PDB file of C-alpha atoms in Angstrom:
ATOM      1  CA  MET A   1      -0.081   0.081   0.019  1.00  0.00           C
ATOM      2  CA  THR A   2       1.538   3.420  -0.960  1.00  0.00           C
ATOM      3  CA  ASP A   3       1.281   6.553   1.055  1.00  0.00           C
ATOM      4  CA  PRO A   4      -2.049   8.484   0.299  1.00  0.00           C
ATOM      5  CA  ASN A   5      -0.113  11.690  -0.537  1.00  0.00           C
ATOM      6  CA  ALA A   6       2.453   9.900  -2.799  1.00  0.00           C
ATOM      7  CA  LEU A   7       2.813  11.006  -6.367  1.00  0.00           C
ATOM      8  CA  ASP A   8       3.471   8.771  -9.222  1.00  0.00           C
ATOM      9  CA  ASP A   9       7.304   8.855 -10.130  1.00  0.00           C
ATOM     10  CA  VAL A  10       8.243  11.115  -7.242  1.00  0.00           C
ATOM     11  CA  LEU A  11      10.508   9.910  -4.400  1.00  0.00           C
ATOM     12  CA  ALA A  12       8.942   9.993  -1.015  1.00  0.00           C
ATOM     13  CA  PRO A  13      10.400  13.117   0.981  1.00  0.00           C
ATOM     14  CA  GLU A  14      12.667  10.801   3.189  1.00  0.00           C
ATOM     15  CA  ARG A  15      14.398   9.420   0.284  1.00  0.00           C
ATOM     16  CA  ARG A  16      15.554  12.550  -1.315  1.00  0.00           C
ATOM     17  CA  GLN A  17      18.834  14.113  -0.433  1.00  0.00           C
ATOM     18  CA  LYS A  18      18.228  17.611  -0.423  1.00  0.00           C
ATOM     19  CA  ALA A  19      15.263  20.041  -0.735  1.00  0.00           C
ATOM     20  CA  ARG A  20      15.417  22.631  -3.448  1.00  0.00           C
ATOM     21  CA  GLY A  21      15.001  26.176  -2.633  1.00  0.00           C
ATOM     22  CA  HIS A  22      14.402  26.955   1.250  1.00  0.00           C
ATOM     23  CA  ASP A  23      17.965  28.631   1.237  1.00  0.00           C
ATOM     24  CA  ALA A  24      17.158  31.474   3.778  1.00  0.00           C
ATOM     25  CA  ALA A  25      15.587  28.810   6.286  1.00  0.00           C
ATOM     26  CA  ARG A  26      18.505  26.390   5.706  1.00  0.00           C
ATOM     27  CA  THR A  27      21.030  29.198   6.586  1.00  0.00           C
ATOM     28  CA  ALA A  28      19.193  30.357   9.627  1.00  0.00           C
ATOM     29  CA  ILE A  29      18.400  26.672  10.951  1.00  0.00           C
ATOM     30  CA  THR A  30      21.861  25.429  10.154  1.00  0.00           C
ATOM     31  CA  SER A  31      23.589  28.278  12.176  1.00  0.00           C
ATOM     32  CA  GLN A  32      21.357  27.258  15.041  1.00  0.00           C
ATOM     33  CA  ILE A  33      22.248  23.613  14.809  1.00  0.00           C
ATOM     34  CA  THR A  34      26.061  24.833  14.659  1.00  0.00           C
ATOM     35  CA  ASP A  35      25.580  27.130  17.576  1.00  0.00           C
ATOM     36  CA  ARG A  36      23.780  24.281  19.624  1.00  0.00           C
ATOM     37  CA  ARG A  37      20.626  26.550  20.077  1.00  0.00           C
ATOM     38  CA  LEU A  38      17.981  24.142  18.542  1.00  0.00           C
ATOM     39  CA  PRO A  39      14.307  25.280  19.206  1.00  0.00           C
ATOM     40  CA  GLY A  40      12.019  22.693  20.573  1.00  0.00           C
ATOM     41  CA  ALA A  41       9.932  22.997  17.395  1.00  0.00           C
ATOM     42  CA  ILE A  42      10.262  24.277  13.994  1.00  0.00           C
ATOM     43  CA  LEU A  43       7.142  25.079  11.729  1.00  0.00           C
ATOM     44  CA  LEU A  44       7.806  24.377   8.055  1.00  0.00           C
ATOM     45  CA  HIS A  45       4.910  26.065   6.309  1.00  0.00           C
ATOM     46  CA  GLY A  46       3.874  27.001   2.615  1.00  0.00           C
ATOM     47  CA  PRO A  47       1.957  25.565  -0.392  1.00  0.00           C
ATOM     48  CA  MET A  48       1.597  21.797  -0.629  1.00  0.00           C
ATOM     49  CA  GLY A  49       4.208  20.202  -2.798  1.00  0.00           C
ATOM     50  CA  ILE A  50       7.129  22.918  -2.306  1.00  0.00           C
ATOM     51  CA  GLY A  51       9.407  20.512  -0.665  1.00  0.00           C
ATOM     52  CA  LYS A  52       8.688  21.077   2.966  1.00  0.00           C
ATOM     53  CA  ALA A  53       8.564  17.592   4.014  1.00  0.00           C
ATOM     54  CA  THR A  54      11.913  16.916   2.040  1.00  0.00           C
ATOM     55  CA  PHE A  55      13.382  19.759   3.801  1.00  0.00           C
ATOM     56  CA  ALA A  56      12.207  18.261   7.311  1.00  0.00           C
ATOM     57  CA  PHE A  57      14.214  15.087   6.561  1.00  0.00           C
ATOM     58  CA  GLU A  58      17.115  17.074   5.511  1.00  0.00           C
ATOM     59  CA  LEU A  59      17.002  19.215   8.607  1.00  0.00           C
ATOM     60  CA  ALA A  60      16.640  15.898  10.787  1.00  0.00           C
ATOM     61  CA  ALA A  61      19.759  14.384   9.226  1.00  0.00           C
ATOM     62  CA  ALA A  62      21.694  17.522  10.070  1.00  0.00           C
ATOM     63  CA  ILE A  63      20.567  17.719  13.599  1.00  0.00           C
ATOM     64  CA  LEU A  64      21.165  13.884  14.281  1.00  0.00           C
ATOM     65  CA  THR A  65      24.679  14.282  12.474  1.00  0.00           C
ATOM     66  CA  ALA A  66      25.607  17.567  14.542  1.00  0.00           C
ATOM     67  CA  THR A  67      24.543  15.919  17.786  1.00  0.00           C
ATOM     68  CA  GLY A  68      25.397  12.384  17.307  1.00  0.00           C
ATOM     69  CA  ASP A  69      28.396  10.334  17.156  1.00  0.00           C
ATOM     70  CA  GLU A  70      27.942   8.642  13.226  1.00  0.00           C
ATOM     71  CA  PRO A  71      29.264  10.225  10.057  1.00  0.00           C
ATOM     72  CA  ALA A  72      26.915  12.085   8.023  1.00  0.00           C
ATOM     73  CA  HIS A  73      26.621   9.619   5.055  1.00  0.00           C
ATOM     74  CA  ARG A  74      25.601   6.936   7.717  1.00  0.00           C
ATOM     75  CA  VAL A  75      23.008   9.130   9.200  1.00  0.00           C
ATOM     76  CA  GLU A  76      21.472  10.207   5.736  1.00  0.00           C
ATOM     77  CA  GLU A  77      21.109   6.523   4.832  1.00  0.00           C
ATOM     78  CA  GLN A  78      19.301   5.714   8.176  1.00  0.00           C
ATOM     79  CA  VAL A  79      17.119   8.711   7.506  1.00  0.00           C
ATOM     80  CA  ALA A  80      16.344   7.638   4.053  1.00  0.00           C
ATOM     81  CA  ALA A  81      15.178   4.235   5.442  1.00  0.00           C
ATOM     82  CA  LEU A  82      13.427   5.598   8.474  1.00  0.00           C
ATOM     83  CA  SER A  83      15.734   3.327  10.537  1.00  0.00           C
ATOM     84  CA  HIS A  84      17.608   5.865  12.817  1.00  0.00           C
ATOM     85  CA  PRO A  85      16.467   5.082  16.306  1.00  0.00           C
ATOM     86  CA  ASN A  86      16.377   8.753  17.133  1.00  0.00           C
ATOM     87  CA  ILE A  87      14.079   9.821  14.361  1.00  0.00           C
ATOM     88  CA  PHE A  88      10.149   9.651  14.632  1.00  0.00           C
ATOM     89  CA  LEU A  89       7.723  10.210  12.066  1.00  0.00           C
ATOM     90  CA  LEU A  90       4.169  10.612  12.358  1.00  0.00           C
ATOM     91  CA  ARG A  91       1.661  10.715   9.310  1.00  0.00           C
ATOM     92  CA  ARG A  92      -1.693   9.427   8.970  1.00  0.00           C
ATOM     93  CA  ARG A  93      -1.753   5.659   9.802  1.00  0.00           C
ATOM     94  CA  PRO A  94      -2.932   2.710   7.815  1.00  0.00           C
ATOM     95  CA  LYS A  95      -6.423   1.739   8.784  1.00  0.00           C
ATOM     96  CA  ASP A  96      -6.275  -1.535   7.123  1.00  0.00           C
ATOM     97  CA  ALA A  97      -4.779  -3.125   4.181  1.00  0.00           C
ATOM     98  CA  LYS A  98      -6.442  -0.613   1.661  1.00  0.00           C
ATOM     99  CA  SER A  99      -6.995   2.587   3.334  1.00  0.00           C
ATOM    100  CA  TYR A 100      -5.508   5.089   5.652  1.00  0.00           C
ATOM    101  CA  TYR A 101      -7.201   7.068   8.277  1.00  0.00           C
ATOM    102  CA  THR A 102      -8.374  10.536   7.301  1.00  0.00           C
ATOM    103  CA  VAL A 103      -6.730  12.237  10.256  1.00  0.00           C
ATOM    104  CA  ILE A 104      -3.898  11.738  12.683  1.00  0.00           C
ATOM    105  CA  ARG A 105      -5.404  10.757  15.810  1.00  0.00           C
ATOM    106  CA  VAL A 106      -4.808  11.418  19.447  1.00  0.00           C
ATOM    107  CA  GLU A 107      -3.605   7.631  19.957  1.00  0.00           C
ATOM    108  CA  ASP A 108      -1.011   8.430  17.465  1.00  0.00           C
ATOM    109  CA  ILE A 109       0.136  11.448  19.260  1.00  0.00           C
ATOM    110  CA  ARG A 110       0.103   9.669  22.545  1.00  0.00           C
ATOM    111  CA  SER A 111       2.184   6.948  21.020  1.00  0.00           C
ATOM    112  CA  LEU A 112       4.627   9.352  19.756  1.00  0.00           C
ATOM    113  CA  ARG A 113       4.754  11.210  23.228  1.00  0.00           C
ATOM    114  CA  ASP A 114       5.381   7.862  25.021  1.00  0.00           C
ATOM    115  CA  SER A 115       7.936   6.757  22.553  1.00  0.00           C
ATOM    116  CA  LEU A 116      10.059  10.127  23.160  1.00  0.00           C
ATOM    117  CA  HIS A 117      10.091   9.411  26.935  1.00  0.00           C
ATOM    118  CA  HIS A 118      12.031   6.023  26.389  1.00  0.00           C
ATOM    119  CA  THR A 119      15.676   5.855  26.483  1.00  0.00           C
ATOM    120  CA  ARG A 120      17.302   7.059  23.366  1.00  0.00           C
ATOM    121  CA  GLY A 121      18.649   4.614  20.578  1.00  0.00           C
ATOM    122  CA  ARG A 122      21.785   6.504  20.127  1.00  0.00           C
ATOM    123  CA  ALA A 123      23.694   9.549  21.379  1.00  0.00           C
ATOM    124  CA  GLY A 124      22.515  12.833  20.218  1.00  0.00           C
ATOM    125  CA  HIS A 125      18.997  14.603  19.793  1.00  0.00           C
ATOM    126  CA  ARG A 126      15.840  13.080  18.862  1.00  0.00           C
ATOM    127  CA  VAL A 127      14.008  14.231  15.965  1.00  0.00           C
ATOM    128  CA  ALA A 128      10.023  13.934  15.703  1.00  0.00           C
ATOM    129  CA  ILE A 129       8.612  14.877  12.176  1.00  0.00           C
ATOM    130  CA  ILE A 130       5.010  15.527  11.918  1.00  0.00           C
ATOM    131  CA  ASP A 131       3.809  15.292   8.192  1.00  0.00           C
ATOM    132  CA  SER A 132       1.480  17.156   8.088  1.00  0.00           C
ATOM    133  CA  ILE A 133       0.305  18.694  11.521  1.00  0.00           C
ATOM    134  CA  ASP A 134      -2.865  19.819   9.502  1.00  0.00           C
ATOM    135  CA  ASP A 135      -4.096  16.144   9.421  1.00  0.00           C
ATOM    136  CA  CYS A 136      -4.271  16.259  13.257  1.00  0.00           C
ATOM    137  CA  ASN A 137      -7.948  16.056  14.426  1.00  0.00           C
ATOM    138  CA  PRO A 138      -8.829  18.563  17.152  1.00  0.00           C
ATOM    139  CA  SER A 139      -8.009  16.055  19.999  1.00  0.00           C
ATOM    140  CA  ALA A 140      -4.663  15.229  18.429  1.00  0.00           C
ATOM    141  CA  ALA A 141      -3.621  18.868  17.974  1.00  0.00           C
ATOM    142  CA  ASN A 142      -4.365  19.571  21.725  1.00  0.00           C
ATOM    143  CA  ALA A 143      -2.262  16.537  22.865  1.00  0.00           C
ATOM    144  CA  LEU A 144       0.274  17.746  20.419  1.00  0.00           C
ATOM    145  CA  LEU A 145       0.322  21.218  21.931  1.00  0.00           C
ATOM    146  CA  LYS A 146       0.851  19.966  25.295  1.00  0.00           C
ATOM    147  CA  THR A 147       3.910  18.039  24.345  1.00  0.00           C
ATOM    148  CA  LEU A 148       5.207  21.122  22.578  1.00  0.00           C
ATOM    149  CA  GLU A 149       4.830  23.116  25.476  1.00  0.00           C
ATOM    150  CA  GLU A 150       6.628  20.668  27.676  1.00  0.00           C
ATOM    151  CA  PRO A 151       9.099  18.906  25.202  1.00  0.00           C
ATOM    152  CA  PRO A 152      11.263  15.830  26.317  1.00  0.00           C
ATOM    153  CA  ALA A 153      14.702  17.056  26.617  1.00  0.00           C
ATOM    154  CA  ASP A 154      17.042  17.069  23.405  1.00  0.00           C
ATOM    155  CA  THR A 155      14.033  16.765  21.252  1.00  0.00           C
ATOM    156  CA  SER A 156      13.385  18.718  18.297  1.00  0.00           C
ATOM    157  CA  PHE A 157       9.771  18.596  16.572  1.00  0.00           C
ATOM    158  CA  LEU A 158       9.798  19.516  12.741  1.00  0.00           C
ATOM    159  CA  LEU A 159       5.951  20.378  11.970  1.00  0.00           C
ATOM    160  CA  VAL A 160       5.141  20.379   8.189  1.00  0.00           C
ATOM    161  CA  SER A 161       2.009  22.632   7.598  1.00  0.00           C
ATOM    162  CA  HIS A 162       0.158  23.647   4.271  1.00  0.00           C
ATOM    163  CA  ARG A 163      -2.265  25.722   6.074  1.00  0.00           C
ATOM    164  CA  PRO A 164      -0.637  27.350   9.232  1.00  0.00           C
ATOM    165  CA  GLY A 165      -3.419  29.880   9.635  1.00  0.00           C
ATOM    166  CA  GLN A 166      -5.926  27.310  10.768  1.00  0.00           C
ATOM    167  CA  LEU A 167      -3.626  25.617  13.510  1.00  0.00           C
ATOM    168  CA  LEU A 168      -4.276  25.782  17.216  1.00  0.00           C
TER     169      LEU A 168
END
């Protein structure tokens, strides 16, 4: 079963190496990573299809490389395979073998929150990517808001939004 947002002949965001554009945001966030002044959450917003999710995975790899103990190429491979133990991805979940839920549910947010409170898989920060936060139902959005207000230590949230004006 493919991702409901997948486009034919286009690699999934986690499989791409670098997002096009986003140069000003890249420079600003890279300097924060270098200075070890990472915010608890970063909202990546704009129209659908401009590479926000790809950029989120690029940033995740940069954060994991800068704060961890593995070489960049190894981290990038693990991020592309979604196998790095310090990266967490939250998207709409499969409902059954043929369909997906239409929203990110509060149970999904609670599961993410609980996972972030376990011992780290490796040295360095943990990164949680929510793609897209617009898919959260109201209960899930409230649960996420509570987590963002008091994030776990050394954890960065990368929030992808197509309609930031409609967020809580």
